Amino acid sequence: MLAVCVVALALVVASSALVAVVRSPHRADGTGTGDTAAAARHWVNTWSAMPQLTEPGNMPPAPFTGDRAVLVDTTLRQTVRVTTGGDRVRLRFSNAFGGSALPLTAVRVALPLGGQAGVGAIEPGTSRSVTFSGRKSTTVPVGAQVVSDPLDFTLKPGTNLTVTAYLAEGQASLALTSHPGSRTTSYLLHGDHTEDPDLPGATPTNHWYLLSDVEVLSRPATTAVAVLGDSLTDGRGSTTNGNNRWPDQLFDRLQRQPGTRHIAVVNQAAGGNRVLDDGLGPNALARLDRDVLAHSAVEQLIVFEGVNDLGTAEATPAAQQRVAADLIAGYEQIVVRAHAQGIRVYGATLLPFGGNTPYDDTAGHREAARRTVNTWIRTSGRFDAVLDFDRAVRDPADPGRLLPGLHDGDWLHLNPEGYRILAEAVPARLLRRG
């Protein structure tokens, strides 16, 4: 009889434990709930800006950059456009290139006035305080990032989000982490104005500083496609505050189709970036882990980078043959490392640059190298799929040049219509799950 009672008691305890697991409360990361379907939700990276060291010409304008410190007693208000939506949000701030610790005194999120990008005003009643481990302030160590606490804040797909930060002490260094190619206007104002509905008299600047990622808690089917690229993906030639880079337009396209509405697009590009060597920002091989593999819910990767490697290598047959071979080896490394994380990789062919100064060389050695690389991308079978961006925008009558109506005047970077065509060249079926 005693044995029967012990067994019965054990069953009751086990049953209670099971109920406790099923009905677990919110975890610290905001993913646990009392509903099993809701508990399956996961964090998805919905917006990113590749962190890089700020060049002198891209530092915050006077008087926000001093002799030894930057952003002292400064409110920084920025807008970013998320891709997929969710009902909880968290932010990441990066101090990857800072020369000292980064103290954030206060951070708030809100919806921008009229839902617009690049505005200094916010919609009344939408401002919410962001916390870090339950505190309103935090300090980001040198070389590190900090992730905020989850915040109940509903964002629809394609929403512009305002993030306002105040730095009482500023950063005690002129080494500052930023993303200069924001193509979006930010605002700087002395004093703590994080709760102000507008910032009259603020200084505008077309750069993003410190903020590197926005994540949303989304349904299980939601995933992200990351793009590894240079200025052609960062959007040089696109419209300031227009959000019409080709990844933006790709996202807009995906939203129009029920089978691809669950896909976030994560733009990890920077002007001047290269695959093999550091330029503006670390080379793609060095930043792959930080900018792609470590990001939430990334299941697919588009690699569209390499033109700067060709354009900055010496215009001789030997140098161009070497850089083409090294690029191919670099792409293979990216594929191997991404596949190890279960990420599918799509290779995009490099665009022509005939007529561009300084990349176009009269002897055509760089053009020959570009064709060698593109032939490998198209025929090697190493990528899970090929996006033939070259074929989409080149001049059929002169394949070494872009179509005249698609570039911004320098025969290298595209205009919004050119970026639309690149977005259209990505088959939506590739991005569907299964």
CSV table of C-alpha atoms in Angstrom, one decimal:
chain,number,residue,atom,x,y,z
A,1,MET,CA,0.0,0.0,0.0
A,2,LEU,CA,2.9,2.4,0.8
A,3,ALA,CA,4.5,1.7,-2.5
A,4,VAL,CA,1.2,2.5,-4.3
A,5,CYS,CA,1.0,5.8,-2.4
A,6,VAL,CA,4.6,6.7,-3.3
A,7,VAL,CA,3.9,6.0,-7.0
A,8,ALA,CA,0.7,8.1,-6.9
A,9,LEU,CA,2.5,11.0,-5.3
A,10,ALA,CA,5.3,10.8,-7.9
A,11,LEU,CA,2.7,11.0,-10.7
A,12,VAL,CA,1.1,14.0,-9.1
A,13,VAL,CA,4.5,15.8,-8.7
A,14,ALA,CA,5.4,14.9,-12.3
A,15,SER,CA,2.0,16.1,-13.6
A,16,SER,CA,2.4,19.4,-11.6
A,17,ALA,CA,5.8,19.9,-13.0
A,18,LEU,CA,4.5,19.4,-16.6
A,19,VAL,CA,1.7,22.0,-15.9
A,20,ALA,CA,4.3,24.4,-14.5
A,21,VAL,CA,6.4,24.0,-17.7
A,22,VAL,CA,3.5,24.6,-20.0
A,23,ARG,CA,2.3,27.6,-17.9
A,24,SER,CA,5.7,29.1,-17.5
A,25,PRO,CA,5.8,32.9,-17.0
A,26,HIS,CA,7.7,35.4,-19.1
A,27,ARG,CA,11.4,34.7,-19.3
A,28,ALA,CA,13.9,37.5,-19.1
A,29,ASP,CA,14.2,37.7,-22.9
A,30,GLY,CA,10.4,38.1,-23.2
A,31,THR,CA,9.7,34.9,-25.0
A,32,GLY,CA,7.9,32.8,-22.4
A,33,THR,CA,4.2,33.1,-21.8
A,34,GLY,CA,1.3,31.0,-20.5
A,35,ASP,CA,0.3,30.2,-24.0
A,36,THR,CA,2.2,27.5,-25.9
A,37,ALA,CA,1.7,29.0,-29.3
A,38,ALA,CA,2.9,32.4,-28.0
A,39,ALA,CA,5.8,30.8,-26.3
A,40,ALA,CA,7.0,29.6,-29.7
A,41,ARG,CA,7.5,33.2,-30.8
A,42,HIS,CA,11.1,34.2,-31.4
A,43,TRP,CA,13.2,37.3,-31.8
A,44,VAL,CA,13.7,38.5,-35.3
A,45,ASN,CA,16.2,41.1,-36.4
A,46,THR,CA,14.0,43.6,-38.3
A,47,TRP,CA,16.4,46.5,-38.9
A,48,SER,CA,20.2,46.8,-38.8
A,49,ALA,CA,23.0,49.3,-39.6
A,50,MET,CA,26.5,48.0,-40.0
A,51,PRO,CA,28.6,49.5,-37.2
A,52,GLN,CA,31.8,51.2,-38.3
A,53,LEU,CA,34.4,53.7,-37.0
A,54,THR,CA,33.2,57.2,-37.8
A,55,GLU,CA,35.5,59.1,-40.2
A,56,PRO,CA,36.5,62.7,-39.2
A,57,GLY,CA,34.2,64.1,-41.9
A,58,ASN,CA,31.2,62.1,-40.6
A,59,MET,CA,31.5,63.0,-36.9
A,60,PRO,CA,28.6,64.9,-35.2
A,61,PRO,CA,28.7,68.5,-36.3
A,62,ALA,CA,29.8,71.3,-34.1
A,63,PRO,CA,29.3,71.8,-31.2
A,64,PHE,CA,28.6,68.1,-30.5
A,65,THR,CA,32.1,67.0,-31.2
A,66,GLY,CA,34.7,68.4,-28.8
A,67,ASP,CA,38.5,68.1,-28.5
A,68,ARG,CA,38.4,65.0,-26.4
A,69,ALA,CA,34.8,63.9,-26.2
A,70,VAL,CA,31.6,63.6,-28.3
A,71,LEU,CA,27.9,64.0,-27.7
A,72,VAL,CA,28.3,65.5,-24.2
A,73,ASP,CA,25.0,66.6,-22.7
A,74,THR,CA,23.3,65.7,-26.0
A,75,THR,CA,20.0,64.3,-27.1
A,76,LEU,CA,20.2,62.2,-30.2
A,77,ARG,CA,16.9,61.5,-32.1
A,78,GLN,CA,17.0,59.1,-35.0
A,79,THR,CA,14.4,57.3,-37.2
A,80,VAL,CA,14.7,53.9,-38.6
A,81,ARG,CA,12.4,51.8,-40.8
A,82,VAL,CA,11.7,48.3,-39.5
A,83,THR,CA,10.8,45.6,-41.9
A,84,THR,CA,8.7,42.8,-40.3
A,85,GLY,CA,6.5,43.8,-37.3
A,86,GLY,CA,5.8,42.5,-33.9
A,87,ASP,CA,4.2,43.4,-30.5
A,88,ARG,CA,7.4,43.5,-28.5
A,89,VAL,CA,10.6,45.3,-29.4
A,90,ARG,CA,14.2,45.6,-28.1
A,91,LEU,CA,17.2,47.7,-29.2
A,92,ARG,CA,20.9,47.0,-29.6
A,93,PHE,CA,23.4,49.8,-29.1
A,94,SER,CA,27.0,49.2,-30.3
A,95,ASN,CA,30.3,50.5,-29.0
A,96,ALA,CA,32.3,48.3,-31.4
A,97,PHE,CA,34.7,51.1,-32.3
A,98,GLY,CA,34.4,53.4,-29.3
A,99,GLY,CA,37.6,54.5,-27.6
A,100,SER,CA,36.0,54.6,-24.2
A,101,ALA,CA,32.9,53.2,-22.4
A,102,LEU,CA,29.6,54.5,-23.8
A,103,PRO,CA,27.2,55.8,-21.1
A,104,LEU,CA,23.6,56.0,-22.2
A,105,THR,CA,21.6,58.1,-19.7
A,106,ALA,CA,18.1,57.6,-21.1
A,107,VAL,CA,16.6,56.0,-24.1
A,108,ARG,CA,13.0,56.2,-25.4
A,109,VAL,CA,11.1,54.9,-28.4
A,110,ALA,CA,8.1,56.5,-30.2
A,111,LEU,CA,6.4,56.7,-33.5
A,112,PRO,CA,7.5,59.6,-35.6
A,113,LEU,CA,5.1,62.3,-36.5
A,114,GLY,CA,3.0,61.3,-39.4
A,115,GLY,CA,4.9,58.0,-39.6
A,116,GLN,CA,7.6,59.7,-41.6
A,117,ALA,CA,11.3,59.0,-41.8
A,118,GLY,CA,13.8,61.7,-40.9
A,119,VAL,CA,11.5,63.9,-38.8
A,120,GLY,CA,12.4,65.4,-35.4
A,121,ALA,CA,8.8,65.3,-34.0
A,122,ILE,CA,7.0,62.3,-32.6
A,123,GLU,CA,3.4,61.3,-32.4
A,124,PRO,CA,1.9,62.4,-29.1
A,125,GLY,CA,1.2,59.7,-26.6
A,126,THR,CA,3.5,57.1,-28.2
A,127,SER,CA,6.8,57.7,-26.3
A,128,ARG,CA,7.9,54.8,-24.1
A,129,SER,CA,11.0,54.4,-21.8
A,130,VAL,CA,13.5,51.8,-22.7
A,131,THR,CA,15.3,50.0,-19.9
A,132,PHE,CA,18.4,47.8,-19.6
A,133,SER,CA,18.3,45.1,-16.9
A,134,GLY,CA,15.5,47.1,-15.3
A,135,ARG,CA,17.4,50.4,-15.2
A,136,LYS,CA,16.9,53.5,-17.3
A,137,SER,CA,20.6,54.0,-17.8
A,138,THR,CA,23.4,51.7,-19.0
A,139,THR,CA,27.0,51.8,-20.0
A,140,VAL,CA,28.3,49.9,-23.0
A,141,PRO,CA,31.9,48.6,-22.6
A,142,VAL,CA,34.5,49.3,-25.2
A,143,GLY,CA,34.1,46.9,-28.2
A,144,ALA,CA,30.8,45.6,-26.9
A,145,GLN,CA,27.1,46.0,-27.5
A,146,VAL,CA,24.1,46.2,-25.1
A,147,VAL,CA,20.6,44.7,-25.7
A,148,SER,CA,17.7,46.5,-24.1
A,149,ASP,CA,14.9,44.8,-22.1
A,150,PRO,CA,11.9,43.7,-24.1
A,151,LEU,CA,9.3,46.5,-24.4
A,152,ASP,CA,5.6,46.1,-25.2
A,153,PHE,CA,5.4,48.2,-28.3
A,154,THR,CA,3.5,47.2,-31.4
A,155,LEU,CA,5.2,47.8,-34.8
A,156,LYS,CA,3.5,47.0,-38.1
A,157,PRO,CA,5.6,45.9,-41.0
A,158,GLY,CA,7.4,48.8,-42.7
A,159,THR,CA,6.9,51.1,-39.8
A,160,ASN,CA,9.2,54.0,-39.1
A,161,LEU,CA,10.4,54.1,-35.5
A,162,THR,CA,11.9,57.0,-33.6
A,163,VAL,CA,14.7,56.2,-31.1
A,164,THR,CA,15.8,59.1,-28.8
A,165,ALA,CA,18.9,58.8,-26.6
A,166,TYR,CA,20.4,61.2,-24.1
A,167,LEU,CA,24.1,61.1,-23.1
A,168,ALA,CA,24.7,63.3,-20.1
A,169,GLU,CA,28.5,62.6,-20.0
A,170,GLY,CA,28.9,61.9,-23.7
A,171,GLN,CA,31.6,59.5,-24.8
A,172,ALA,CA,35.1,60.4,-23.6
A,173,SER,CA,36.7,59.6,-26.9
A,174,LEU,CA,36.7,60.8,-30.5
A,175,ALA,CA,36.5,57.2,-31.7
A,176,LEU,CA,32.8,56.8,-32.2
A,177,THR,CA,30.6,53.9,-33.6
A,178,SER,CA,28.2,54.9,-36.3
A,179,HIS,CA,26.7,54.2,-39.7
A,180,PRO,CA,27.4,57.3,-41.8
A,181,GLY,CA,25.5,56.1,-44.9
A,182,SER,CA,22.1,56.4,-43.2
A,183,ARG,CA,20.3,58.2,-46.0
A,184,THR,CA,18.1,59.4,-43.1
A,185,THR,CA,18.1,62.6,-41.1
A,186,SER,CA,18.9,62.5,-37.4
A,187,TYR,CA,18.8,65.4,-34.9
A,188,LEU,CA,21.1,66.6,-32.1
A,189,LEU,CA,20.3,69.0,-29.3
A,190,HIS,CA,22.0,69.9,-26.1
A,191,GLY,CA,20.2,68.9,-22.9
A,192,ASP,CA,17.9,66.1,-22.0
A,193,HIS,CA,15.0,66.3,-24.5
A,194,THR,CA,14.2,62.6,-24.7
A,195,GLU,CA,10.5,63.2,-23.7
A,196,ASP,CA,10.0,66.3,-25.8
A,197,PRO,CA,7.4,65.9,-28.6
A,198,ASP,CA,9.5,68.0,-31.0
A,199,LEU,CA,13.1,69.3,-31.1
A,200,PRO,CA,12.9,72.9,-32.4
A,201,GLY,CA,16.4,74.3,-33.0
A,202,ALA,CA,18.0,70.9,-33.2
A,203,THR,CA,20.9,70.3,-35.6
A,204,PRO,CA,20.1,67.9,-38.4
A,205,THR,CA,22.7,65.4,-39.7
A,206,ASN,CA,22.4,62.6,-42.2
A,207,HIS,CA,24.1,59.9,-40.2
A,208,TRP,CA,23.1,57.2,-37.7
A,209,TYR,CA,25.1,56.9,-34.4
A,210,LEU,CA,25.4,54.2,-31.8
A,211,LEU,CA,22.1,52.3,-32.6
A,212,SER,CA,22.9,49.1,-34.5
A,213,ASP,CA,19.8,46.9,-34.4
A,214,VAL,CA,16.1,46.7,-33.7
A,215,GLU,CA,14.5,43.3,-33.0
A,216,VAL,CA,10.9,42.3,-32.7
A,217,LEU,CA,9.2,39.3,-31.0
A,218,SER,CA,7.4,37.7,-33.9
A,219,ARG,CA,5.5,34.5,-34.8
A,220,PRO,CA,7.4,31.3,-35.5
A,221,ALA,CA,7.2,31.5,-39.3
A,222,THR,CA,9.0,34.9,-39.4
A,223,THR,CA,12.6,34.8,-40.6
A,224,ALA,CA,15.2,37.2,-41.9
A,225,VAL,CA,17.2,37.5,-45.1
A,226,ALA,CA,20.5,39.4,-44.6
A,227,VAL,CA,22.4,41.3,-47.3
A,228,LEU,CA,26.2,41.6,-47.2
A,229,GLY,CA,27.1,44.5,-49.4
A,230,ASP,CA,28.8,47.8,-50.1
A,231,SER,CA,27.5,51.3,-51.2
A,232,LEU,CA,25.2,49.7,-53.9
A,233,THR,CA,23.3,48.0,-51.0
A,234,ASP,CA,23.8,50.9,-48.5
A,235,GLY,CA,21.9,53.0,-51.0
A,236,ARG,CA,24.2,55.6,-52.5
A,237,GLY,CA,22.1,57.4,-55.1
A,238,SER,CA,18.8,56.6,-53.3
A,239,THR,CA,16.6,59.4,-51.8
A,240,THR,CA,17.4,60.8,-48.4
A,241,ASN,CA,14.5,59.8,-46.1
A,242,GLY,CA,12.9,57.9,-49.0
A,243,ASN,CA,13.8,54.4,-47.9
A,244,ASN,CA,14.2,53.3,-51.6
A,245,ARG,CA,17.5,51.4,-51.5
A,246,TRP,CA,17.1,48.0,-53.2
A,247,PRO,CA,16.7,46.0,-50.0
A,248,ASP,CA,13.9,48.5,-49.0
A,249,GLN,CA,12.2,47.9,-52.3
A,250,LEU,CA,12.7,44.2,-52.0
A,251,PHE,CA,10.9,44.2,-48.7
A,252,ASP,CA,8.0,46.3,-50.1
A,253,ARG,CA,7.7,43.7,-52.9
A,254,LEU,CA,7.7,40.8,-50.4
A,255,GLN,CA,5.0,42.5,-48.4
A,256,ARG,CA,2.7,42.4,-51.4
A,257,GLN,CA,2.7,38.6,-51.5
A,258,PRO,CA,1.1,36.5,-48.8
A,259,GLY,CA,3.8,33.8,-49.1
A,260,THR,CA,6.7,36.2,-48.3
A,261,ARG,CA,5.1,38.7,-45.8
A,262,HIS,CA,6.9,36.9,-42.9
A,263,ILE,CA,10.4,37.8,-44.1
A,264,ALA,CA,12.5,40.6,-42.6
A,265,VAL,CA,15.2,42.2,-44.7
A,266,VAL,CA,18.4,43.0,-42.8
A,267,ASN,CA,20.7,45.4,-44.6
A,268,GLN,CA,24.3,44.8,-43.6
A,269,ALA,CA,26.1,47.0,-46.1
A,270,ALA,CA,28.4,50.0,-45.9
A,271,GLY,CA,29.8,52.3,-48.6
A,272,GLY,CA,33.4,51.5,-49.6
A,273,ASN,CA,33.3,48.1,-48.0
A,274,ARG,CA,35.3,45.2,-49.4
A,275,VAL,CA,35.3,41.4,-49.2
A,276,LEU,CA,39.0,40.9,-48.7
A,277,ASP,CA,40.5,44.0,-47.1
A,278,ASP,CA,39.4,46.6,-44.6
A,279,GLY,CA,38.2,49.8,-46.2
A,280,LEU,CA,35.2,51.7,-44.8
A,281,GLY,CA,34.5,49.2,-42.0
A,282,PRO,CA,36.0,45.8,-41.5
A,283,ASN,CA,36.2,43.5,-44.6
A,284,ALA,CA,33.2,41.2,-45.2
A,285,LEU,CA,35.1,38.1,-44.2
A,286,ALA,CA,36.0,39.7,-40.8
A,287,ARG,CA,32.5,41.0,-40.1
A,288,LEU,CA,30.5,38.0,-41.3
A,289,ASP,CA,30.1,36.5,-37.8
A,290,ARG,CA,29.1,39.9,-36.2
A,291,ASP,CA,26.9,41.2,-39.0
A,292,VAL,CA,25.1,38.0,-40.2
A,293,LEU,CA,25.8,34.7,-38.3
A,294,ALA,CA,25.1,36.3,-34.8
A,295,HIS,CA,21.8,37.9,-35.8
A,296,SER,CA,18.4,36.7,-34.8
A,297,ALA,CA,16.4,34.5,-37.1
A,298,VAL,CA,18.6,34.9,-40.2
A,299,GLU,CA,18.0,31.9,-42.5
A,300,GLN,CA,19.1,33.3,-45.8
A,301,LEU,CA,22.0,35.5,-47.0
A,302,ILE,CA,22.5,37.5,-50.2
A,303,VAL,CA,26.2,38.3,-51.0
A,304,PHE,CA,26.5,41.3,-53.3
A,305,GLU,CA,30.0,42.7,-52.8
A,306,GLY,CA,33.3,42.7,-54.5
A,307,VAL,CA,33.3,45.6,-56.9
A,308,ASN,CA,35.5,47.7,-54.5
A,309,ASP,CA,38.0,44.9,-54.3
A,310,LEU,CA,38.4,45.0,-58.1
A,311,GLY,CA,38.3,48.8,-58.3
A,312,THR,CA,41.0,49.4,-55.6
A,313,ALA,CA,43.4,46.7,-56.9
A,314,GLU,CA,46.1,47.8,-59.3
A,315,ALA,CA,44.9,47.8,-63.0
A,316,THR,CA,47.4,45.3,-64.2
A,317,PRO,CA,46.7,41.7,-65.6
A,318,ALA,CA,48.6,40.1,-62.7
A,319,ALA,CA,46.9,42.2,-59.9
A,320,GLN,CA,43.4,41.7,-61.3
A,321,GLN,CA,43.9,38.0,-61.9
A,322,ARG,CA,45.0,37.7,-58.3
A,323,VAL,CA,42.1,39.7,-56.8
A,324,ALA,CA,39.6,37.7,-58.9
A,325,ALA,CA,41.0,34.4,-57.6
A,326,ASP,CA,41.1,35.8,-54.0
A,327,LEU,CA,37.5,37.0,-54.3
A,328,ILE,CA,36.3,33.6,-55.5
A,329,ALA,CA,38.1,32.0,-52.5
A,330,GLY,CA,36.5,34.6,-50.2
A,331,TYR,CA,33.0,33.8,-51.5
A,332,GLU,CA,33.7,30.1,-50.9
A,333,GLN,CA,34.6,30.9,-47.3
A,334,ILE,CA,31.4,32.9,-46.8
A,335,VAL,CA,29.3,30.0,-48.2
A,336,VAL,CA,31.0,27.4,-46.0
A,337,ARG,CA,30.7,29.4,-42.8
A,338,ALA,CA,27.0,30.3,-43.5
A,339,HIS,CA,26.1,26.8,-44.4
A,340,ALA,CA,27.6,25.6,-41.1
A,341,GLN,CA,24.8,27.7,-39.4
A,342,GLY,CA,22.1,26.4,-41.7
A,343,ILE,CA,21.9,29.6,-43.7
A,344,ARG,CA,21.3,29.4,-47.4
A,345,VAL,CA,23.5,31.7,-49.5
A,346,TYR,CA,22.6,33.5,-52.8
A,347,GLY,CA,25.4,35.1,-54.9
A,348,ALA,CA,24.7,38.3,-56.8
A,349,THR,CA,26.8,39.1,-59.9
A,350,LEU,CA,28.8,42.3,-59.8
A,351,LEU,CA,27.6,45.3,-61.8
A,352,PRO,CA,29.5,46.9,-64.6
A,353,PHE,CA,31.5,50.2,-64.0
A,354,GLY,CA,32.5,51.2,-67.5
A,355,GLY,CA,32.8,55.0,-67.6
A,356,ASN,CA,33.4,55.4,-63.8
A,357,THR,CA,36.3,57.3,-62.5
A,358,PRO,CA,38.5,55.8,-61.0
A,359,TYR,CA,37.4,52.2,-61.4
A,360,ASP,CA,37.2,51.9,-65.2
A,361,ASP,CA,40.7,51.4,-66.7
A,362,THR,CA,41.2,51.9,-70.4
A,363,ALA,CA,43.0,48.6,-70.9
A,364,GLY,CA,39.9,46.8,-69.5
A,365,HIS,CA,41.8,44.6,-66.9
A,366,ARG,CA,39.3,45.3,-64.2
A,367,GLU,CA,36.4,44.5,-66.5
A,368,ALA,CA,38.1,41.2,-67.4
A,369,ALA,CA,38.4,40.4,-63.8
A,370,ARG,CA,34.7,41.3,-63.2
A,371,ARG,CA,33.6,39.0,-65.9
A,372,THR,CA,35.8,36.2,-64.5
A,373,VAL,CA,34.2,36.6,-61.1
A,374,ASN,CA,30.7,36.8,-62.5
A,375,THR,CA,31.2,33.6,-64.6
A,376,TRP,CA,32.3,31.8,-61.5
A,377,ILE,CA,29.2,33.1,-59.5
A,378,ARG,CA,26.9,31.9,-62.3
A,379,THR,CA,28.5,28.5,-63.1
A,380,SER,CA,30.3,27.2,-60.0
A,381,GLY,CA,27.3,25.8,-58.2
A,382,ARG,CA,28.7,26.9,-54.9
A,383,PHE,CA,25.9,29.3,-54.1
A,384,ASP,CA,22.4,28.0,-53.4
A,385,ALA,CA,21.1,30.3,-56.1
A,386,VAL,CA,22.4,33.1,-58.3
A,387,LEU,CA,20.9,36.6,-58.6
A,388,ASP,CA,22.0,38.0,-61.9
A,389,PHE,CA,22.0,41.7,-61.0
A,390,ASP,CA,24.6,42.4,-63.8
A,391,ARG,CA,22.2,41.1,-66.5
A,392,ALA,CA,19.3,43.1,-65.0
A,393,VAL,CA,20.9,46.6,-65.2
A,394,ARG,CA,23.7,46.4,-67.8
A,395,ASP,CA,23.4,48.0,-71.3
A,396,PRO,CA,22.8,45.2,-73.8
A,397,ALA,CA,24.5,47.2,-76.5
A,398,ASP,CA,27.5,47.8,-74.2
A,399,PRO,CA,27.6,45.1,-71.4
A,400,GLY,CA,30.6,46.8,-69.7
A,401,ARG,CA,28.3,49.7,-68.8
A,402,LEU,CA,25.1,50.3,-66.9
A,403,LEU,CA,22.0,51.4,-68.7
A,404,PRO,CA,22.2,55.2,-68.9
A,405,GLY,CA,18.9,55.8,-67.2
A,406,LEU,CA,19.6,53.7,-64.2
A,407,HIS,CA,22.7,55.2,-62.5
A,408,ASP,CA,23.1,58.4,-60.5
A,409,GLY,CA,25.6,60.0,-62.9
A,410,ASP,CA,28.9,58.3,-61.9
A,411,TRP,CA,28.3,55.0,-63.9
A,412,LEU,CA,28.7,53.0,-60.7
A,413,HIS,CA,25.9,53.7,-58.3
A,414,LEU,CA,22.2,53.3,-59.2
A,415,ASN,CA,19.3,55.7,-58.8
A,416,PRO,CA,16.0,54.6,-57.2
A,417,GLU,CA,14.8,53.2,-60.5
A,418,GLY,CA,17.9,51.1,-60.9
A,419,TYR,CA,17.5,49.9,-57.3
A,420,ARG,CA,13.9,49.0,-58.1
A,421,ILE,CA,15.1,46.7,-60.9
A,422,LEU,CA,17.6,45.0,-58.6
A,423,ALA,CA,14.8,44.4,-56.1
A,424,GLU,CA,12.7,42.9,-58.9
A,425,ALA,CA,15.6,40.6,-59.9
A,426,VAL,CA,15.3,38.7,-56.6
A,427,PRO,CA,12.9,35.8,-57.2
A,428,ALA,CA,10.4,35.8,-54.4
A,429,ARG,CA,10.1,32.0,-54.5
A,430,LEU,CA,13.7,31.8,-53.3
A,431,LEU,CA,12.8,33.5,-50.0
A,432,ARG,CA,9.8,31.3,-49.2
A,433,ARG,CA,10.3,28.6,-46.6
A,434,GLY,CA,10.4,25.0,-47.8
